[in-house]
JSON list of C-alpha atoms in Angstrom, two decimals:
[
{"chain": "A", "resi": 1, "resn": "LEU", "atom": "CA", "xyz": [-0.02, 0.06, -0.05]},
{"chain": "A", "resi": 2, "resn": "ASN", "atom": "CA", "xyz": [3.01, 2.40, 0.33]},
{"chain": "A", "resi": 3, "resn": "HIS", "atom": "CA", "xyz": [3.53, 1.91, -3.38]},
{"chain": "A", "resi": 4, "resn": "PRO", "atom": "CA", "xyz": [0.19, 2.34, -5.13]},
{"chain": "A", "resi": 5, "resn": "LYS", "atom": "CA", "xyz": [1.76, 2.85, -8.57]},
{"chain": "A", "resi": 6, "resn": "GLU", "atom": "CA", "xyz": [3.86, -0.25, -8.46]},
{"chain": "A", "resi": 7, "resn": "ALA", "atom": "CA", "xyz": [0.86, -2.26, -7.04]},
{"chain": "A", "resi": 8, "resn": "PHE", "atom": "CA", "xyz": [-1.33, -0.82, -9.90]},
{"chain": "A", "resi": 9, "resn": "ASP", "atom": "CA", "xyz": [1.21, -1.97, -12.40]},
{"chain": "A", "resi": 10, "resn": "ALA", "atom": "CA", "xyz": [1.45, -5.28, -10.79]},
{"chain": "A", "resi": 11, "resn": "PHE", "atom": "CA", "xyz": [-2.33, -5.87, -10.94]},
{"chain": "A", "resi": 12, "resn": "THR", "atom": "CA", "xyz": [-2.37, -4.75, -14.61]},
{"chain": "A", "resi": 13, "resn": "ALA", "atom": "CA", "xyz": [0.32, -7.39, -15.33]},
{"chain": "A", "resi": 14, "resn": "ALA", "atom": "CA", "xyz": [-1.73, -9.98, -13.74]},
{"chain": "A", "resi": 15, "resn": "LEU", "atom": "CA", "xyz": [-4.79, -9.18, -15.45]},
{"chain": "A", "resi": 16, "resn": "GLN", "atom": "CA", "xyz": [-2.92, -9.23, -18.77]},
{"chain": "A", "resi": 17, "resn": "ALA", "atom": "CA", "xyz": [-1.26, -12.59, -18.07]},
{"chain": "A", "resi": 18, "resn": "GLY", "atom": "CA", "xyz": [-4.67, -14.14, -17.39]},
{"chain": "A", "resi": 19, "resn": "GLY", "atom": "CA", "xyz": [-5.39, -14.92, -21.03]},
{"chain": "A", "resi": 20, "resn": "PRO", "atom": "CA", "xyz": [-8.83, -15.25, -22.58]},
{"chain": "A", "resi": 21, "resn": "ASP", "atom": "CA", "xyz": [-9.92, -18.45, -20.69]},
{"chain": "A", "resi": 22, "resn": "VAL", "atom": "CA", "xyz": [-9.26, -16.77, -17.17]},
{"chain": "A", "resi": 23, "resn": "ASN", "atom": "CA", "xyz": [-12.96, -17.02, -16.34]},
{"chain": "A", "resi": 24, "resn": "ASP", "atom": "CA", "xyz": [-13.35, -20.55, -17.19]},
{"chain": "A", "resi": 25, "resn": "SER", "atom": "CA", "xyz": [-13.62, -21.66, -13.50]},
{"chain": "A", "resi": 26, "resn": "THR", "atom": "CA", "xyz": [-15.39, -20.10, -10.50]},
{"chain": "A", "resi": 27, "resn": "GLY", "atom": "CA", "xyz": [-12.34, -19.69, -8.56]},
{"chain": "A", "resi": 28, "resn": "ALA", "atom": "CA", "xyz": [-10.54, -17.98, -11.64]},
{"chain": "A", "resi": 29, "resn": "LYS", "atom": "CA", "xyz": [-13.54, -15.61, -12.05]},
{"chain": "A", "resi": 30, "resn": "GLN", "atom": "CA", "xyz": [-13.37, -14.66, -8.33]},
{"chain": "A", "resi": 31, "resn": "LEU", "atom": "CA", "xyz": [-9.69, -14.04, -8.65]},
{"chain": "A", "resi": 32, "resn": "THR", "atom": "CA", "xyz": [-10.08, -11.87, -11.59]},
{"chain": "A", "resi": 33, "resn": "GLU", "atom": "CA", "xyz": [-12.81, -9.81, -9.93]},
{"chain": "A", "resi": 34, "resn": "GLN", "atom": "CA", "xyz": [-10.60, -9.28, -6.84]},
{"chain": "A", "resi": 35, "resn": "THR", "atom": "CA", "xyz": [-7.76, -8.29, -9.08]},
{"chain": "A", "resi": 36, "resn": "HIS", "atom": "CA", "xyz": [-9.91, -5.79, -10.92]},
{"chain": "A", "resi": 37, "resn": "LEU", "atom": "CA", "xyz": [-11.22, -4.39, -7.56]},
{"chain": "A", "resi": 38, "resn": "ARG", "atom": "CA", "xyz": [-7.61, -4.04, -6.14]},
{"chain": "A", "resi": 39, "resn": "ARG", "atom": "CA", "xyz": [-6.43, -2.46, -9.37]},
{"chain": "A", "resi": 40, "resn": "ALA", "atom": "CA", "xyz": [-9.25, -0.11, -9.43]},
{"chain": "A", "resi": 41, "resn": "GLU", "atom": "CA", "xyz": [-8.68, 0.89, -5.67]},
{"chain": "A", "resi": 42, "resn": "MET", "atom": "CA", "xyz": [-4.91, 1.55, -6.58]},
{"chain": "A", "resi": 43, "resn": "GLY", "atom": "CA", "xyz": [-6.05, 3.52, -9.71]},
{"chain": "A", "resi": 44, "resn": "MET", "atom": "CA", "xyz": [-8.10, 5.66, -7.45]},
{"chain": "A", "resi": 45, "resn": "THR", "atom": "CA", "xyz": [-5.19, 6.29, -5.05]},
{"chain": "A", "resi": 46, "resn": "ILE", "atom": "CA", "xyz": [-2.97, 7.43, -8.10]},
{"chain": "A", "resi": 47, "resn": "GLN", "atom": "CA", "xyz": [-5.90, 9.34, -9.78]},
{"chain": "A", "resi": 48, "resn": "LYS", "atom": "CA", "xyz": [-6.25, 7.00, -12.79]},
{"chain": "A", "resi": 49, "resn": "TYR", "atom": "CA", "xyz": [-9.98, 7.49, -12.80]},
{"chain": "A", "resi": 50, "resn": "ASP", "atom": "CA", "xyz": [-10.57, 6.28, -16.33]},
{"chain": "A", "resi": 51, "resn": "GLU", "atom": "CA", "xyz": [-8.76, 2.80, -15.57]},
{"chain": "A", "resi": 52, "resn": "ALA", "atom": "CA", "xyz": [-10.49, 2.56, -12.15]},
{"chain": "A", "resi": 53, "resn": "VAL", "atom": "CA", "xyz": [-14.05, 3.03, -14.01]},
{"chain": "A", "resi": 54, "resn": "LYS", "atom": "CA", "xyz": [-13.20, 0.35, -16.50]},
{"chain": "A", "resi": 55, "resn": "ASP", "atom": "CA", "xyz": [-12.08, -2.09, -13.60]},
{"chain": "A", "resi": 56, "resn": "TYR", "atom": "CA", "xyz": [-15.20, -1.46, -11.53]},
{"chain": "A", "resi": 57, "resn": "GLU", "atom": "CA", "xyz": [-17.33, -1.95, -14.57]},
{"chain": "A", "resi": 58, "resn": "ALA", "atom": "CA", "xyz": [-15.61, -5.19, -15.37]},
{"chain": "A", "resi": 59, "resn": "VAL", "atom": "CA", "xyz": [-16.55, -6.41, -11.84]},
{"chain": "A", "resi": 60, "resn": "LEU", "atom": "CA", "xyz": [-20.13, -5.20, -12.08]},
{"chain": "A", "resi": 61, "resn": "LYS", "atom": "CA", "xyz": [-20.48, -6.98, -15.44]},
{"chain": "A", "resi": 62, "resn": "SER", "atom": "CA", "xyz": [-19.90, -10.35, -13.74]},
{"chain": "A", "resi": 63, "resn": "SER", "atom": "CA", "xyz": [-21.30, -9.49, -10.45]},
{"chain": "A", "resi": 64, "resn": "PRO", "atom": "CA", "xyz": [-23.98, -6.82, -10.77]},
{"chain": "A", "resi": 65, "resn": "ASN", "atom": "CA", "xyz": [-24.85, -6.77, -7.09]},
{"chain": "A", "resi": 66, "resn": "ASN", "atom": "CA", "xyz": [-21.29, -6.22, -5.87]},
{"chain": "A", "resi": 67, "resn": "SER", "atom": "CA", "xyz": [-21.81, -2.96, -3.83]},
{"chain": "A", "resi": 68, "resn": "ARG", "atom": "CA", "xyz": [-18.14, -2.50, -3.26]},
{"chain": "A", "resi": 69, "resn": "ALA", "atom": "CA", "xyz": [-17.61, -2.10, -6.93]},
{"chain": "A", "resi": 70, "resn": "ALA", "atom": "CA", "xyz": [-20.76, 0.09, -7.28]},
{"chain": "A", "resi": 71, "resn": "VAL", "atom": "CA", "xyz": [-19.67, 2.44, -4.70]},
{"chain": "A", "resi": 72, "resn": "GLY", "atom": "CA", "xyz": [-16.12, 2.44, -6.17]},
{"chain": "A", "resi": 73, "resn": "LEU", "atom": "CA", "xyz": [-17.43, 3.18, -9.67]},
{"chain": "A", "resi": 74, "resn": "ALA", "atom": "CA", "xyz": [-19.37, 6.19, -8.27]},
{"chain": "A", "resi": 75, "resn": "MET", "atom": "CA", "xyz": [-16.26, 7.42, -6.53]},
{"chain": "A", "resi": 76, "resn": "ALA", "atom": "CA", "xyz": [-14.38, 7.09, -9.75]},
{"chain": "A", "resi": 77, "resn": "LEU", "atom": "CA", "xyz": [-16.98, 8.76, -11.69]},
{"chain": "A", "resi": 78, "resn": "THR", "atom": "CA", "xyz": [-16.88, 11.77, -9.24]},
{"chain": "A", "resi": 79, "resn": "GLY", "atom": "CA", "xyz": [-13.16, 11.90, -9.45]},
{"chain": "A", "resi": 80, "resn": "LYS", "atom": "CA", "xyz": [-13.41, 12.18, -13.28]},
{"chain": "A", "resi": 81, "resn": "GLY", "atom": "CA", "xyz": [-16.11, 15.07, -12.92]},
{"chain": "A", "resi": 82, "resn": "GLU", "atom": "CA", "xyz": [-19.05, 12.90, -13.89]},
{"chain": "A", "resi": 83, "resn": "SER", "atom": "CA", "xyz": [-20.78, 13.58, -10.45]},
{"chain": "A", "resi": 84, "resn": "ALA", "atom": "CA", "xyz": [-24.35, 13.49, -12.10]},
{"chain": "A", "resi": 85, "resn": "LYS", "atom": "CA", "xyz": [-23.78, 9.95, -13.34]},
{"chain": "A", "resi": 86, "resn": "ALA", "atom": "CA", "xyz": [-22.21, 8.91, -9.90]},
{"chain": "A", "resi": 87, "resn": "LYS", "atom": "CA", "xyz": [-25.36, 10.29, -8.08]},
{"chain": "A", "resi": 88, "resn": "GLU", "atom": "CA", "xyz": [-27.66, 8.55, -10.28]},
{"chain": "A", "resi": 89, "resn": "GLN", "atom": "CA", "xyz": [-25.88, 5.30, -9.64]},
{"chain": "A", "resi": 90, "resn": "MET", "atom": "CA", "xyz": [-25.84, 5.85, -5.82]},
{"chain": "A", "resi": 91, "resn": "ASP", "atom": "CA", "xyz": [-29.56, 6.87, -5.85]},
{"chain": "A", "resi": 92, "resn": "ALA", "atom": "CA", "xyz": [-30.34, 3.44, -7.27]},
{"chain": "A", "resi": 93, "resn": "LEU", "atom": "CA", "xyz": [-28.07, 1.53, -4.97]},
{"chain": "A", "resi": 94, "resn": "ILE", "atom": "CA", "xyz": [-29.42, 3.37, -1.90]},
{"chain": "A", "resi": 95, "resn": "ALA", "atom": "CA", "xyz": [-32.94, 2.67, -2.86]},
{"chain": "A", "resi": 96, "resn": "LYS", "atom": "CA", "xyz": [-32.07, -0.99, -3.24]},
{"chain": "A", "resi": 97, "resn": "SER", "atom": "CA", "xyz": [-29.59, -1.44, -0.48]},
{"chain": "A", "resi": 98, "resn": "PRO", "atom": "CA", "xyz": [-28.61, 1.56, 1.63]},
{"chain": "A", "resi": 99, "resn": "SER", "atom": "CA", "xyz": [-25.34, 1.62, 3.36]},
{"chain": "A", "resi": 100, "resn": "GLY", "atom": "CA", "xyz": [-22.74, 4.05, 4.86]},
{"chain": "A", "resi": 101, "resn": "PRO", "atom": "CA", "xyz": [-20.27, 3.78, 1.91]},
{"chain": "A", "resi": 102, "resn": "ALA", "atom": "CA", "xyz": [-23.32, 4.26, -0.54]},
{"chain": "A", "resi": 103, "resn": "PHE", "atom": "CA", "xyz": [-24.34, 7.47, 1.31]},
{"chain": "A", "resi": 104, "resn": "TYR", "atom": "CA", "xyz": [-20.74, 8.73, 1.41]},
{"chain": "A", "resi": 105, "resn": "ALA", "atom": "CA", "xyz": [-20.29, 8.13, -2.29]},
{"chain": "A", "resi": 106, "resn": "ARG", "atom": "CA", "xyz": [-23.62, 9.97, -3.13]},
{"chain": "A", "resi": 107, "resn": "ALA", "atom": "CA", "xyz": [-22.34, 12.78, -0.57]},
{"chain": "A", "resi": 108, "resn": "MET", "atom": "CA", "xyz": [-19.16, 13.05, -2.67]},
{"chain": "A", "resi": 109, "resn": "ALA", "atom": "CA", "xyz": [-21.22, 13.08, -5.86]},
{"chain": "A", "resi": 110, "resn": "GLN", "atom": "CA", "xyz": [-23.40, 15.77, -4.33]},
{"chain": "A", "resi": 111, "resn": "TYR", "atom": "CA", "xyz": [-20.49, 17.95, -3.41]},
{"chain": "A", "resi": 112, "resn": "GLY", "atom": "CA", "xyz": [-19.16, 17.59, -6.87]},
{"chain": "A", "resi": 113, "resn": "LEU", "atom": "CA", "xyz": [-22.41, 19.00, -8.08]},
{"chain": "A", "resi": 114, "resn": "LYS", "atom": "CA", "xyz": [-22.10, 21.83, -5.49]},
{"chain": "A", "resi": 115, "resn": "ASN", "atom": "CA", "xyz": [-25.16, 20.46, -3.67]},
{"chain": "A", "resi": 116, "resn": "ILE", "atom": "CA", "xyz": [-23.44, 21.26, -0.19]},
{"chain": "A", "resi": 117, "resn": "ALA", "atom": "CA", "xyz": [-26.79, 20.80, 1.93]},
{"chain": "A", "resi": 118, "resn": "GLU", "atom": "CA", "xyz": [-27.54, 17.45, 0.19]},
{"chain": "A", "resi": 119, "resn": "ALA", "atom": "CA", "xyz": [-23.95, 16.26, 0.70]},
{"chain": "A", "resi": 120, "resn": "LEU", "atom": "CA", "xyz": [-24.08, 16.99, 4.36]},
{"chain": "A", "resi": 121, "resn": "LYS", "atom": "CA", "xyz": [-27.38, 15.27, 4.64]},
{"chain": "A", "resi": 122, "resn": "ASP", "atom": "CA", "xyz": [-25.92, 12.25, 3.04]},
{"chain": "A", "resi": 123, "resn": "LEU", "atom": "CA", "xyz": [-22.94, 12.16, 5.38]},
{"chain": "A", "resi": 124, "resn": "ASP", "atom": "CA", "xyz": [-25.38, 12.25, 8.44]},
{"chain": "A", "resi": 125, "resn": "GLN", "atom": "CA", "xyz": [-27.19, 9.31, 6.84]},
{"chain": "A", "resi": 126, "resn": "ALA", "atom": "CA", "xyz": [-23.79, 7.53, 6.28]},
{"chain": "A", "resi": 127, "resn": "THR", "atom": "CA", "xyz": [-22.88, 7.91, 9.96]},
{"chain": "A", "resi": 128, "resn": "GLN", "atom": "CA", "xyz": [-26.38, 6.57, 10.93]},
{"chain": "A", "resi": 129, "resn": "ALA", "atom": "CA", "xyz": [-26.02, 3.59, 8.72]},
{"chain": "A", "resi": 130, "resn": "ASP", "atom": "CA", "xyz": [-22.26, 2.95, 9.47]},
{"chain": "A", "resi": 131, "resn": "PRO", "atom": "CA", "xyz": [-21.36, 4.15, 12.90]},
{"chain": "A", "resi": 132, "resn": "ALA", "atom": "CA", "xyz": [-18.16, 2.23, 12.79]},
{"chain": "A", "resi": 133, "resn": "ASN", "atom": "CA", "xyz": [-16.86, 4.80, 10.27]},
{"chain": "A", "resi": 134, "resn": "ALA", "atom": "CA", "xyz": [-18.31, 7.93, 11.95]},
{"chain": "A", "resi": 135, "resn": "GLN", "atom": "CA", "xyz": [-15.00, 9.59, 12.33]},
{"chain": "A", "resi": 136, "resn": "ARG", "atom": "CA", "xyz": [-14.28, 9.23, 8.48]},
{"chain": "A", "resi": 137, "resn": "TYR", "atom": "CA", "xyz": [-17.79, 10.76, 7.85]},
{"chain": "A", "resi": 138, "resn": "ALA", "atom": "CA", "xyz": [-17.26, 13.52, 10.44]},
{"chain": "A", "resi": 139, "resn": "MET", "atom": "CA", "xyz": [-13.89, 14.55, 8.65]},
{"chain": "A", "resi": 140, "resn": "ALA", "atom": "CA", "xyz": [-15.57, 14.74, 5.36]},
{"chain": "A", "resi": 141, "resn": "LYS", "atom": "CA", "xyz": [-18.41, 16.73, 6.84]},
{"chain": "A", "resi": 142, "resn": "ALA", "atom": "CA", "xyz": [-16.04, 19.19, 8.35]},
{"chain": "A", "resi": 143, "resn": "GLN", "atom": "CA", "xyz": [-14.17, 19.51, 5.04]},
{"chain": "A", "resi": 144, "resn": "ILE", "atom": "CA", "xyz": [-17.29, 20.15, 3.06]},
{"chain": "A", "resi": 145, "resn": "SER", "atom": "CA", "xyz": [-18.50, 22.48, 5.65]},
{"chain": "A", "resi": 146, "resn": "GLY", "atom": "CA", "xyz": [-15.35, 24.28, 5.73]},
{"chain": "A", "resi": 147, "resn": "ALA", "atom": "CA", "xyz": [-15.21, 24.37, 1.90]},
{"chain": "A", "resi": 148, "resn": "SER", "atom": "CA", "xyz": [-18.66, 26.03, 1.74]},
{"chain": "A", "resi": 149, "resn": "ALA", "atom": "CA", "xyz": [-18.08, 28.56, 4.42]},
{"chain": "A", "resi": 150, "resn": "PRO", "atom": "CA", "xyz": [-17.76, 32.19, 3.25]},
{"chain": "A", "resi": 151, "resn": "LYS", "atom": "CA", "xyz": [-14.15, 33.30, 2.85]},
{"chain": "A", "resi": 152, "resn": "GLN", "atom": "CA", "xyz": [-13.20, 36.31, 5.06]}
]
């Protein structure tokens, strides 16, 4: 984790080495999905949002109910400046399966759309849904509140 670029490159090499029959077995399919997830997460760390989007979409293609990939995709879309698309996806996920991470991702999309009040509401909902990560959500809330405060 201290070398996200190197990890990203290693996951890329692993995916390229897999070959066309990599999804022939259940175990291979799961390993490929995990590799895509980890590559996407490293891509987010080094701001390779286009690649992260592709990896999250690859996971969702084979596992459409993978909420980790859905939340990650929304965060990558927000990183790319596609906050409206990210918000739509999180609206759908929250309607089906509300969670702290989903509310957090929607809050970041709301913030990207400059909907500060809605972003703060989503962070409150994230805290209620996922109290174990309350500190993370409080930090995001403080940053958003500070960013929206009038400059003096």
